Short mmCIF file of C-alpha atoms (C1' of nucleotides) in Angstrom, two decimals:
data_model
loop_
_atom_site.label_atom_id
_atom_site.label_comp_id
_atom_site.label_asym_id
_atom_site.label_seq_id
_atom_site.Cartn_x
_atom_site.Cartn_y
_atom_site.Cartn_z
CA MET A 1328 -17.78 50.56 -50.01
CA ARG A 1329 -17.59 54.18 -48.83
CA THR A 1330 -21.37 54.33 -48.35
CA LEU A 1331 -21.16 57.35 -46.02
CA LYS A 1332 -19.39 59.23 -48.80
CA TYR A 1333 -22.41 58.81 -51.08
CA ALA A 1334 -24.90 59.54 -48.34
CA LEU A 1335 -23.15 62.88 -47.73
CA LEU A 1336 -22.94 63.67 -51.45
CA GLY A 1337 -26.63 62.84 -51.84
CA LEU A 1338 -27.64 65.14 -48.99
CA LEU A 1339 -25.35 67.95 -50.16
CA ASN A 1340 -26.77 67.62 -53.65
CA GLU A 1341 -30.16 68.55 -52.23
CA GLU A 1342 -28.83 71.49 -50.24
CA SER A 1343 -25.52 72.96 -49.06
CA MET A 1344 -25.03 72.65 -45.32
CA THR A 1345 -22.59 72.22 -42.45
CA GLY A 1346 -21.31 68.98 -40.94
CA TYR A 1347 -23.54 69.63 -37.99
CA ASP A 1348 -26.61 69.92 -40.24
CA LEU A 1349 -25.66 66.71 -42.06
CA ALA A 1350 -25.54 64.88 -38.73
CA LYS A 1351 -29.06 66.13 -37.99
CA GLN A 1352 -30.35 64.91 -41.37
CA PHE A 1353 -29.43 61.39 -40.33
CA ASP A 1354 -31.73 61.74 -37.34
CA HIS A 1355 -34.71 62.64 -39.49
CA ALA A 1356 -35.57 61.58 -43.04
CA LEU A 1357 -32.90 58.93 -43.40
CA LEU A 1358 -33.16 57.54 -39.88
CA GLU A 1359 -34.76 54.24 -40.91
CA PHE A 1360 -32.00 53.11 -43.26
CA TRP A 1361 -28.78 54.98 -42.56
CA HIS A 1362 -27.08 56.78 -39.74
CA ALA A 1363 -23.76 58.43 -38.87
CA LYS A 1364 -22.43 60.49 -35.97
CA HIS A 1365 -20.58 63.78 -36.28
CA SER A 1366 -17.34 62.04 -35.28
CA GLN A 1367 -17.53 60.04 -38.50
CA ILE A 1368 -18.95 62.84 -40.65
CA TYR A 1369 -16.25 65.48 -40.05
CA PRO A 1370 -13.31 63.30 -41.13
CA GLU A 1371 -15.30 62.07 -44.16
CA LEU A 1372 -16.06 65.65 -45.24
CA LYS A 1373 -12.35 66.43 -45.01
CA LYS A 1374 -11.60 63.44 -47.23
CA LEU A 1375 -14.33 64.46 -49.70
CA HIS A 1376 -12.79 67.92 -49.85
CA ASP A 1377 -9.32 66.47 -50.53
CA GLU A 1378 -10.86 64.41 -53.32
CA GLY A 1379 -12.52 67.49 -54.84
CA PHE A 1380 -16.10 66.23 -54.46
CA VAL A 1381 -17.12 69.05 -52.13
CA SER A 1382 -16.04 72.65 -51.46
CA TYR A 1383 -16.85 74.87 -48.52
CA THR A 1384 -17.17 78.50 -47.52
CA VAL A 1385 -16.62 79.71 -43.99
CA GLU A 1386 -19.50 81.71 -42.57
CA ILE A 1387 -19.67 83.58 -39.27
CA SER A 1388 -22.54 83.00 -36.87
CA GLY A 1389 -22.90 85.89 -34.42
CA ASN A 1390 -19.54 87.56 -33.82
CA VAL A 1391 -16.93 84.83 -33.71
CA LEU A 1392 -18.25 81.32 -34.42
CA GLU A 1393 -17.04 79.95 -37.72
CA LYS A 1394 -19.00 77.34 -39.57
CA LYS A 1395 -18.08 75.53 -42.76
CA VAL A 1396 -20.93 75.37 -45.24
CA TYR A 1397 -20.23 72.46 -47.58
CA CYS A 1398 -21.34 72.46 -51.21
CA ILE A 1399 -21.18 69.59 -53.73
CA THR A 1400 -18.96 70.17 -56.79
CA ASP A 1401 -19.67 69.13 -60.39
CA SER A 1402 -17.20 66.31 -59.89
CA GLY A 1403 -19.12 65.29 -56.74
CA ARG A 1404 -22.41 65.27 -58.63
CA ASP A 1405 -20.88 63.05 -61.32
CA GLU A 1406 -19.55 60.69 -58.66
CA LEU A 1407 -22.99 60.51 -57.00
CA VAL A 1408 -24.78 59.71 -60.25
CA ARG A 1409 -22.10 57.14 -61.13
CA TRP A 1410 -22.73 55.39 -57.79
CA LEU A 1411 -26.51 55.52 -58.21
CA SER A 1412 -26.16 53.93 -61.66
CA LEU A 1413 -24.12 50.94 -60.47
CA ASP A 1414 -25.67 47.51 -60.52
CA GLU A 1415 -24.28 46.13 -57.29
CA ASP A 1416 -25.52 42.83 -55.99
CA MET A 1417 -25.57 43.88 -52.34
CA GLY A 1418 -26.76 40.37 -51.55
CA PHE A 1419 -25.07 40.42 -48.17
CA THR A 1420 -26.62 39.46 -44.87
CA HIS A 1421 -28.70 42.09 -43.11
CA LYS A 1422 -27.54 41.51 -39.56
CA ASP A 1423 -30.30 41.46 -37.00
CA VAL A 1424 -29.66 40.78 -33.33
CA PHE A 1425 -33.31 40.13 -32.49
CA ARG A 1426 -33.67 37.42 -35.10
CA LEU A 1427 -30.42 35.88 -33.88
CA ARG A 1428 -31.95 35.69 -30.42
CA VAL A 1429 -35.09 34.09 -31.82
CA PHE A 1430 -32.91 31.52 -33.57
CA PHE A 1431 -31.60 30.43 -30.16
CA SER A 1432 -34.84 31.03 -28.25
CA SER A 1433 -35.55 27.36 -27.49
CA ASN A 1434 -33.12 27.87 -24.59
CA LEU A 1435 -35.75 30.01 -22.86
CA ASP A 1436 -38.93 28.71 -21.25
CA ILE A 1437 -42.08 29.34 -23.25
CA ASP A 1438 -43.36 32.20 -21.07
CA SER A 1439 -40.09 34.13 -21.37
CA ARG A 1440 -40.24 33.72 -25.11
CA ILE A 1441 -43.79 35.05 -25.31
CA GLU A 1442 -42.79 38.04 -23.14
CA MET A 1443 -39.85 38.70 -25.47
CA PHE A 1444 -42.12 38.66 -28.51
CA GLU A 1445 -44.76 40.85 -26.82
CA ARG A 1446 -42.18 43.49 -25.86
CA GLN A 1447 -40.81 43.56 -29.39
CA LEU A 1448 -44.35 43.75 -30.79
CA LEU A 1449 -45.08 46.86 -28.70
CA ARG A 1450 -41.91 48.53 -29.97
CA HIS A 1451 -42.75 47.91 -33.60
CA GLU A 1452 -46.38 48.99 -33.18
CA LYS A 1453 -45.11 52.24 -31.67
CA ARG A 1454 -42.60 52.67 -34.46
CA LEU A 1455 -45.28 52.09 -37.11
CA LYS A 1456 -47.54 54.73 -35.55
CA HIS A 1457 -44.64 57.18 -35.59
CA LEU A 1458 -43.97 56.47 -39.26
CA GLN A 1459 -47.66 56.88 -40.11
CA GLY A 1460 -47.43 60.29 -38.44
CA ASN A 1461 -44.47 61.20 -40.68
CA ASN A 1462 -46.45 60.00 -43.68
CA GLU A 1463 -49.15 62.59 -43.07
CA LYS A 1464 -46.88 65.33 -44.40
CA PHE A 1465 -47.56 63.92 -47.88
CA GLY A 1466 -51.29 64.50 -47.35
CA GLY A 1467 -52.23 61.35 -49.26
CA VAL A 1468 -50.62 62.57 -52.49
CA VAL A 1469 -47.67 60.87 -54.19
CA PRO A 1470 -44.99 63.56 -54.68
CA ASP A 1471 -43.67 64.45 -58.11
CA ARG A 1472 -41.21 61.84 -59.37
CA ASP A 1473 -38.51 64.40 -60.10
CA THR A 1474 -38.32 66.02 -56.69
CA HIS A 1475 -36.26 64.55 -53.86
CA LEU A 1476 -39.53 64.07 -51.97
CA PHE A 1477 -40.28 61.09 -54.20
CA GLY A 1478 -37.33 59.09 -52.84
CA ASP A 1479 -38.27 60.20 -49.34
CA PHE A 1480 -41.80 58.93 -49.95
CA LEU A 1481 -40.74 55.51 -51.29
CA VAL A 1482 -38.32 54.95 -48.42
CA LEU A 1483 -40.94 55.89 -45.85
CA LYS A 1484 -43.36 53.48 -47.53
CA SER A 1485 -40.70 50.78 -47.25
CA ALA A 1486 -40.20 51.49 -43.56
CA MET A 1487 -43.94 51.24 -42.88
CA MET A 1488 -44.20 47.98 -44.83
CA ARG A 1489 -41.26 46.58 -42.89
CA GLU A 1490 -42.89 47.44 -39.57
CA GLU A 1491 -46.20 45.90 -40.69
CA MET A 1492 -44.38 42.73 -41.72
CA LEU A 1493 -42.53 42.53 -38.40
CA ILE A 1494 -45.79 43.02 -36.50
CA ASP A 1495 -47.39 40.17 -38.49
CA TRP A 1496 -44.36 37.95 -37.89
CA LEU A 1497 -44.27 38.65 -34.14
CA LYS A 1498 -48.00 37.90 -33.84
CA TYR A 1499 -47.36 34.63 -35.68
CA CYS A 1500 -44.49 33.79 -33.29
CA ILE A 1501 -46.74 34.47 -30.29
CA ALA A 1502 -49.49 32.30 -31.78
CA MET A 1503 -47.03 29.44 -32.42
CA CYS A 1504 -45.74 29.67 -28.85
CA SER A 1505 -49.22 29.87 -27.33
CA GLU A 1506 -50.95 27.02 -29.13
CA SER A 1507 -51.38 23.97 -26.91
CA ASP A 1508 -50.94 21.57 -29.83
CA ALA A 1509 -48.17 21.82 -32.39
CA GLY A 1510 -50.64 21.84 -35.30
CA THR A 1511 -49.84 22.05 -38.98
CA LEU A 1512 -49.01 25.02 -41.20
CA MET B 1050 -22.14 44.33 -27.92
CA ARG B 1051 -20.12 41.14 -28.49
CA THR B 1052 -22.89 39.65 -30.66
CA LEU B 1053 -20.53 37.16 -32.32
CA LYS B 1054 -19.71 35.80 -28.87
CA TYR B 1055 -23.36 34.84 -28.30
CA ALA B 1056 -23.82 33.52 -31.82
CA LEU B 1057 -20.90 31.14 -31.23
CA LEU B 1058 -22.16 30.13 -27.78
CA GLY B 1059 -25.62 29.48 -29.24
CA LEU B 1060 -24.26 27.26 -31.99
CA LEU B 1061 -21.91 25.40 -29.64
CA ASN B 1062 -24.81 24.85 -27.26
CA GLU B 1063 -26.53 22.85 -29.99
CA GLU B 1064 -23.45 20.82 -30.84
CA SER B 1065 -19.70 20.79 -30.21
CA MET B 1066 -17.70 21.62 -33.28
CA THR B 1067 -14.56 23.20 -34.74
CA GLY B 1068 -14.03 26.82 -35.79
CA TYR B 1069 -14.22 25.65 -39.37
CA ASP B 1070 -17.62 24.04 -38.77
CA LEU B 1071 -18.88 27.20 -37.04
CA ALA B 1072 -17.92 29.23 -40.09
CA LYS B 1073 -19.94 26.86 -42.26
CA GLN B 1074 -22.99 27.19 -40.00
CA PHE B 1075 -23.06 30.90 -40.81
CA ASP B 1076 -23.40 30.02 -44.48
CA HIS B 1077 -26.48 27.87 -43.90
CA ALA B 1078 -29.19 28.18 -41.24
CA LEU B 1079 -28.17 31.60 -39.95
CA LEU B 1080 -27.27 33.12 -43.30
CA GLU B 1081 -30.26 35.46 -43.45
CA PHE B 1082 -29.55 37.32 -40.21
CA TRP B 1083 -25.95 36.87 -39.14
CA HIS B 1084 -22.60 36.08 -40.67
CA ALA B 1085 -18.92 35.87 -39.74
CA LYS B 1086 -15.74 34.73 -41.48
CA HIS B 1087 -13.20 32.34 -40.03
CA SER B 1088 -10.77 35.23 -39.59
CA GLN B 1089 -13.14 36.70 -37.04
CA ILE B 1090 -14.25 33.39 -35.52
CA TYR B 1091 -10.83 32.00 -34.54
CA PRO B 1092 -9.77 35.00 -32.43
CA GLU B 1093 -13.22 35.13 -30.81
CA LEU B 1094 -13.01 31.42 -29.87
CA LYS B 1095 -9.63 32.09 -28.27
CA LYS B 1096 -11.17 34.92 -26.25
CA LEU B 1097 -14.13 32.74 -25.25
CA HIS B 1098 -11.68 30.08 -24.07
CA ASP B 1099 -9.73 32.64 -22.02
CA GLU B 1100 -13.03 33.70 -20.46
CA GLY B 1101 -13.94 30.11 -19.59
CA PHE B 1102 -17.11 29.98 -21.71
CA VAL B 1103 -15.81 27.22 -23.98
CA SER B 1104 -13.31 24.36 -23.71
CA TYR B 1105 -11.78 22.29 -26.48
CA THR B 1106 -10.24 18.91 -27.14
CA VAL B 1107 -7.71 18.30 -29.89
CA GLU B 1108 -8.67 15.53 -32.27
CA ILE B 1109 -6.59 14.03 -35.06
CA SER B 1110 -8.02 13.73 -38.56
CA GLY B 1111 -6.11 11.16 -40.57
CA ASN B 1112 -2.51 10.90 -39.34
CA VAL B 1113 -1.37 14.41 -38.54
CA LEU B 1114 -4.04 17.11 -38.91
CA GLU B 1115 -5.08 18.51 -35.56
CA LYS B 1116 -8.47 20.04 -35.11
CA LYS B 1117 -9.86 21.77 -32.05
CA VAL B 1118 -13.35 20.62 -31.21
CA TYR B 1119 -14.95 23.36 -29.10
CA CYS B 1120 -17.52 22.61 -26.41
CA ILE B 1121 -19.62 25.08 -24.40
CA THR B 1122 -19.03 25.06 -20.62
CA ASP B 1123 -21.67 25.41 -17.86
CA SER B 1124 -20.49 28.98 -17.42
CA GLY B 1125 -20.93 29.52 -21.17
CA ARG B 1126 -24.47 28.14 -21.07
CA ASP B 1127 -25.32 30.50 -18.18
CA GLU B 1128 -23.88 33.42 -20.13
CA LEU B 1129 -25.94 32.48 -23.21
CA VAL B 1130 -29.19 32.25 -21.25
CA ARG B 1131 -28.40 35.54 -19.48
CA TRP B 1132 -28.01 37.23 -22.88
CA LEU B 1133 -31.19 35.67 -24.26
CA SER B 1134 -33.10 36.95 -21.21
CA LEU B 1135 -32.02 40.58 -21.60
CA ASP B 1136 -34.57 43.16 -22.61
CA GLU B 1137 -32.46 45.27 -24.92
CA ASP B 1138 -34.07 47.97 -26.97
CA MET B 1139 -32.01 47.34 -30.07
CA GLY B 1140 -33.87 50.23 -31.67
CA PHE B 1141 -30.94 51.11 -33.87
CA THR B 1142 -31.01 51.77 -37.59
CA HIS B 1143 -30.91 48.74 -39.86
CA LYS B 1144 -28.54 50.05 -42.50
CA ASP B 1145 -29.59 49.31 -46.04
CA VAL B 1146 -27.62 50.51 -49.05
CA PHE B 1147 -30.38 49.83 -51.54
CA ARG B 1148 -32.90 51.97 -49.67
CA LEU B 1149 -30.28 54.72 -49.38
CA ARG B 1150 -29.98 54.64 -53.16
CA VAL B 1151 -33.74 54.83 -53.54
CA PHE B 1152 -33.75 57.84 -51.22
CA PHE B 1153 -31.52 59.66 -53.72
CA SER B 1154 -33.01 58.09 -56.85
CA SER B 1155 -34.59 61.29 -58.20
CA ASN B 1156 -31.10 62.00 -59.58
CA LEU B 1157 -31.62 59.21 -62.11
CA ASP B 1158 -33.91 59.38 -65.13
CA ILE B 1159 -37.14 57.44 -64.78
CA ASP B 1160 -36.09 54.51 -67.03
CA SER B 1161 -32.87 53.93 -65.05
CA ARG B 1162 -34.90 53.90 -61.86
CA ILE B 1163 -37.35 51.33 -63.22
CA GLU B 1164 -34.43 49.15 -64.37
CA MET B 1165 -32.90 49.40 -60.90
CA PHE B 1166 -36.16 48.31 -59.28
CA GLU B 1167 -36.68 45.47 -61.79
CA ARG B 1168 -33.19 44.08 -61.18
CA GLN B 1169 -33.71 44.19 -57.43
CA LEU B 1170 -37.12 42.56 -57.82
CA LEU B 1171 -35.58 39.64 -59.71
CA ARG B 1172 -33.01 39.14 -56.96
CA HIS B 1173 -35.62 39.06 -54.22
CA GLU B 1174 -37.92 36.74 -56.17
CA LYS B 1175 -34.99 34.36 -56.62
CA ARG B 1176 -34.13 34.62 -52.92
CA LEU B 1177 -37.74 33.91 -51.91
CA LYS B 1178 -37.84 30.79 -54.09
CA HIS B 1179 -34.61 29.60 -52.47
CA LEU B 1180 -36.05 30.15 -48.99
CA GLN B 1181 -39.24 28.32 -49.93
CA GLY B 1182 -37.03 25.40 -50.96
CA ASN B 1183 -35.36 25.46 -47.52
CA ASN B 1184 -38.78 25.55 -45.93
CA GLU B 1185 -39.70 22.21 -47.46
CA LYS B 1186 -37.49 20.38 -44.98
CA PHE B 1187 -40.16 21.10 -42.36
CA GLY B 1188 -42.70 19.24 -44.50
CA GLY B 1189 -45.52 21.60 -43.57
CA VAL B 1190 -45.27 20.76 -39.86
CA VAL B 1191 -44.33 23.26 -37.15
CA PRO B 1192 -41.40 21.73 -35.22
CA ASP B 1193 -41.62 21.05 -31.50
CA ARG B 1194 -41.22 24.27 -29.49
CA ASP B 1195 -38.42 22.83 -27.36
CA THR B 1196 -36.06 21.75 -30.11
CA HIS B 1197 -33.64 24.14 -31.80
CA LEU B 1198 -35.58 23.54 -35.02
CA PHE B 1199 -38.33 25.80 -33.69
CA GLY B 1200 -36.06 28.89 -33.69
CA ASP B 1201 -34.77 27.84 -37.10
CA PHE B 1202 -38.37 27.65 -38.35
CA LEU B 1203 -39.42 31.08 -37.00
CA VAL B 1204 -36.34 32.76 -38.44
CA LEU B 1205 -36.89 31.17 -41.84
CA LYS B 1206 -40.53 32.34 -41.72
CA SER B 1207 -39.27 35.85 -40.98
CA ALA B 1208 -36.87 35.74 -43.93
CA MET B 1209 -39.65 34.65 -46.28
CA MET B 1210 -41.98 37.37 -45.01
CA ARG B 1211 -39.23 39.95 -45.49
CA GLU B 1212 -38.67 38.86 -49.08
CA GLU B 1213 -42.42 38.95 -49.79
CA MET B 1214 -42.61 42.46 -48.32
CA LEU B 1215 -39.67 43.65 -50.41
CA ILE B 1216 -41.21 42.16 -53.55
CA ASP B 1217 -44.48 44.02 -52.83
CA TRP B 1218 -42.59 47.26 -52.15
CA LEU B 1219 -40.51 46.99 -55.34
CA LYS B 1220 -43.64 46.33 -57.42
CA TYR B 1221 -45.21 49.41 -55.81
CA CYS B 1222 -42.10 51.47 -56.66
CA ILE B 1223 -42.23 50.31 -60.27
CA ALA B 1224 -45.95 51.15 -60.45
CA MET B 1225 -45.34 54.64 -59.03
CA CYS B 1226 -42.54 55.24 -61.54
CA SER B 1227 -44.55 53.91 -64.48
CA GLU B 1228 -47.85 55.70 -63.98
CA SER B 1229 -48.29 58.56 -66.44
CA ASP B 1230 -50.23 60.66 -63.92
CA ALA B 1231 -49.10 61.24 -60.33
CA GLY B 1232 -52.40 59.98 -58.93
CA THR B 1233 -53.40 59.76 -55.27
CA LEU B 1234 -52.72 57.11 -52.63
"C1'" DT C 1240 -1.37 13.38 -58.91
"C1'" DT C 1241 -4.12 17.02 -58.81
"C1'" DC C 1242 -8.08 19.34 -57.15
"C1'" DG C 1243 -11.51 20.54 -53.91
"C1'" DG C 1244 -12.42 20.66 -49.29
"C1'" DC C 1245 -10.67 20.55 -44.39
"C1'" DA C 1246 -8.31 23.13 -40.93
"C1'" DT C 1247 -6.03 27.13 -38.42
"C1'" DG C 1248 -4.19 31.14 -37.87
"C1'" DT C 1249 -2.31 36.49 -38.56
"C1'" DA C 1250 -1.95 41.33 -40.63
"C1'" DA C 1251 -3.64 45.37 -42.54
"C1'" DC C 1252 -7.35 47.93 -43.28
"C1'" DT C 1253 -12.15 50.09 -43.20
"C1'" DC C 1254 -16.13 51.27 -40.79
"C1'" DG C 1255 -18.49 52.77 -36.83
"C1'" DT C 1256 -19.17 54.00 -31.73
"C1'" DT C 1257 -17.99 56.15 -27.38
"C1'" DA C 1258 -15.55 59.26 -25.08
"C1'" DC C 1259 -12.64 63.24 -24.86
"C1'" DA C 1260 -12.14 68.20 -25.68
"C1'" DT C 1261 -13.41 72.95 -26.62
"C1'" DG C 1262 -16.02 77.00 -27.09
"C1'" DA C 1263 -20.01 80.22 -29.02
"C1'" DT C 1264 -24.93 81.31 -29.38
"C1'" DT C 1265 -29.66 81.32 -28.25
"C1'" DT C 1266 -33.46 80.52 -25.34
"C1'" DT C 1267 -35.65 80.31 -20.90
"C1'" DA D 282 -27.49 82.95 -15.04
"C1'" DA D 283 -28.22 78.49 -16.51
"C1'" DA D 284 -29.46 75.26 -19.93
"C1'" DA D 285 -30.08 73.75 -24.49
"C1'" DT D 286 -28.39 73.91 -28.87
"C1'" DC D 287 -24.92 75.17 -32.36
"C1'" DA D 288 -20.46 74.00 -34.05
"C1'" DT D 289 -15.96 71.42 -34.86
"C1'" DG D 290 -12.75 68.46 -34.14
"C1'" DT D 291 -9.54 64.10 -32.18
"C1'" DA D 292 -8.43 59.55 -29.75
"C1'" DA D 293 -9.20 55.00 -28.45
"C1'" DC D 294 -11.55 51.14 -29.21
"C1'" DG D 295 -14.46 47.41 -31.22
"C1'" DA D 296 -16.33 45.09 -35.19
"C1'" DG D 297 -15.81 43.23 -39.64
"C1'" DT D 298 -13.52 42.35 -44.36
"C1'" DT D 299 -9.80 41.14 -47.42
"C1'" DA D 300 -5.64 39.36 -48.05
"C1'" DC D 301 -1.74 36.77 -46.53
"C1'" DA D 302 0.13 32.36 -45.03
"C1'" DT D 303 0.40 27.45 -44.25
"C1'" DG D 304 -0.45 22.67 -44.65
"C1'" DC D 305 -3.34 18.04 -44.52
"C1'" DC D 306 -6.91 14.87 -46.35
"C1'" DG D 307 -9.83 12.30 -49.54
"C1'" DA D 308 -11.65 11.51 -54.00
"C1'" DA D 309 -11.41 11.33 -58.95
#
DNA sequence: TTCGGCATGTAACTCGTTACATGATTTT
DNA sequence: AAAATCATGTAACGAGTTACATGCCGAA
């Protein structure tokens, strides 16, 4: 699917930067829904250059250190928009190790299960608080639809809603494990 | 992380079965949060056998066809429970191509974006209906906490809540794209 | 008798992570 | 002077998909 390819083109379309900078981007704005390490990014940039979707200029930091500043080409921009316009199904399984563990959790005694859910709940509550902190940069105003901040905003909203949903689900799991009678829905 | 290993041990702990049957299990109960093809399952079963976590007996279907019915060993059960008891962080990124596209969506005109969200909305509404159909097998009663149906139930609940959250988010995205004025939160 | 499902495997490839490897620059 | 950060790459491995390859069984 070459998803990394399009992630790099998308980031370079916002601003020209080095492979090192691209790696950092994945630790910030995009962190919730995509990630890549420099060891994957450098070879992909080379491939993108061979394909003519990016170009680069070598700049000197200090006296000696060379860095390659990558820039998207017109061809790269076309390729990015083509990908964004696709109607892919993408109906594949979102793999989730925690939910897999819950699926098999009847092999644990009830107290261990509750502990497992409580620990996970704490993590997601922490994560939600962190995201709410990020959200403050928007100052309660929806950004203009034609700036890249708009996508950033919608994705952050999605991440917060996901964390809220997981918190609700985990509380429900704890309640179902704690009730003395099985009860009805 | 050898996640497939534990998925197979978990399924075999519920019932002995063939590699072919295991592959089918991934298309049903576990579909929402894990998946594997037979081409990955057969080599993993071989490895699990070498490690002593599973054993198998050869049965004959009809006159000639041999099938290997795999069975979890005591050692395999210990290994499964050990894994379930771990407190892993698992705080890694849940990769999501659709959200990546939304992140870069300001490169599309507003009508294309709304179409993209509407198509995705339809898919998730359809998926939710399908999950609600699956949920009817529980007949409105929470299964006993010590049967494997309980994990099944909690995971299905999680899948439904996820779909509901995504539907809400997509409707919000459409509203934000459709509003004539930017507005405030 | 043909078609869909049962049943098991391997090969080639892509994607992603961890570790290896190096060296310059800036900050404390 | 040491430590953190900037900067770029490669190698080995593990995980997962697609395609290749074979053949039996039961039902229509």
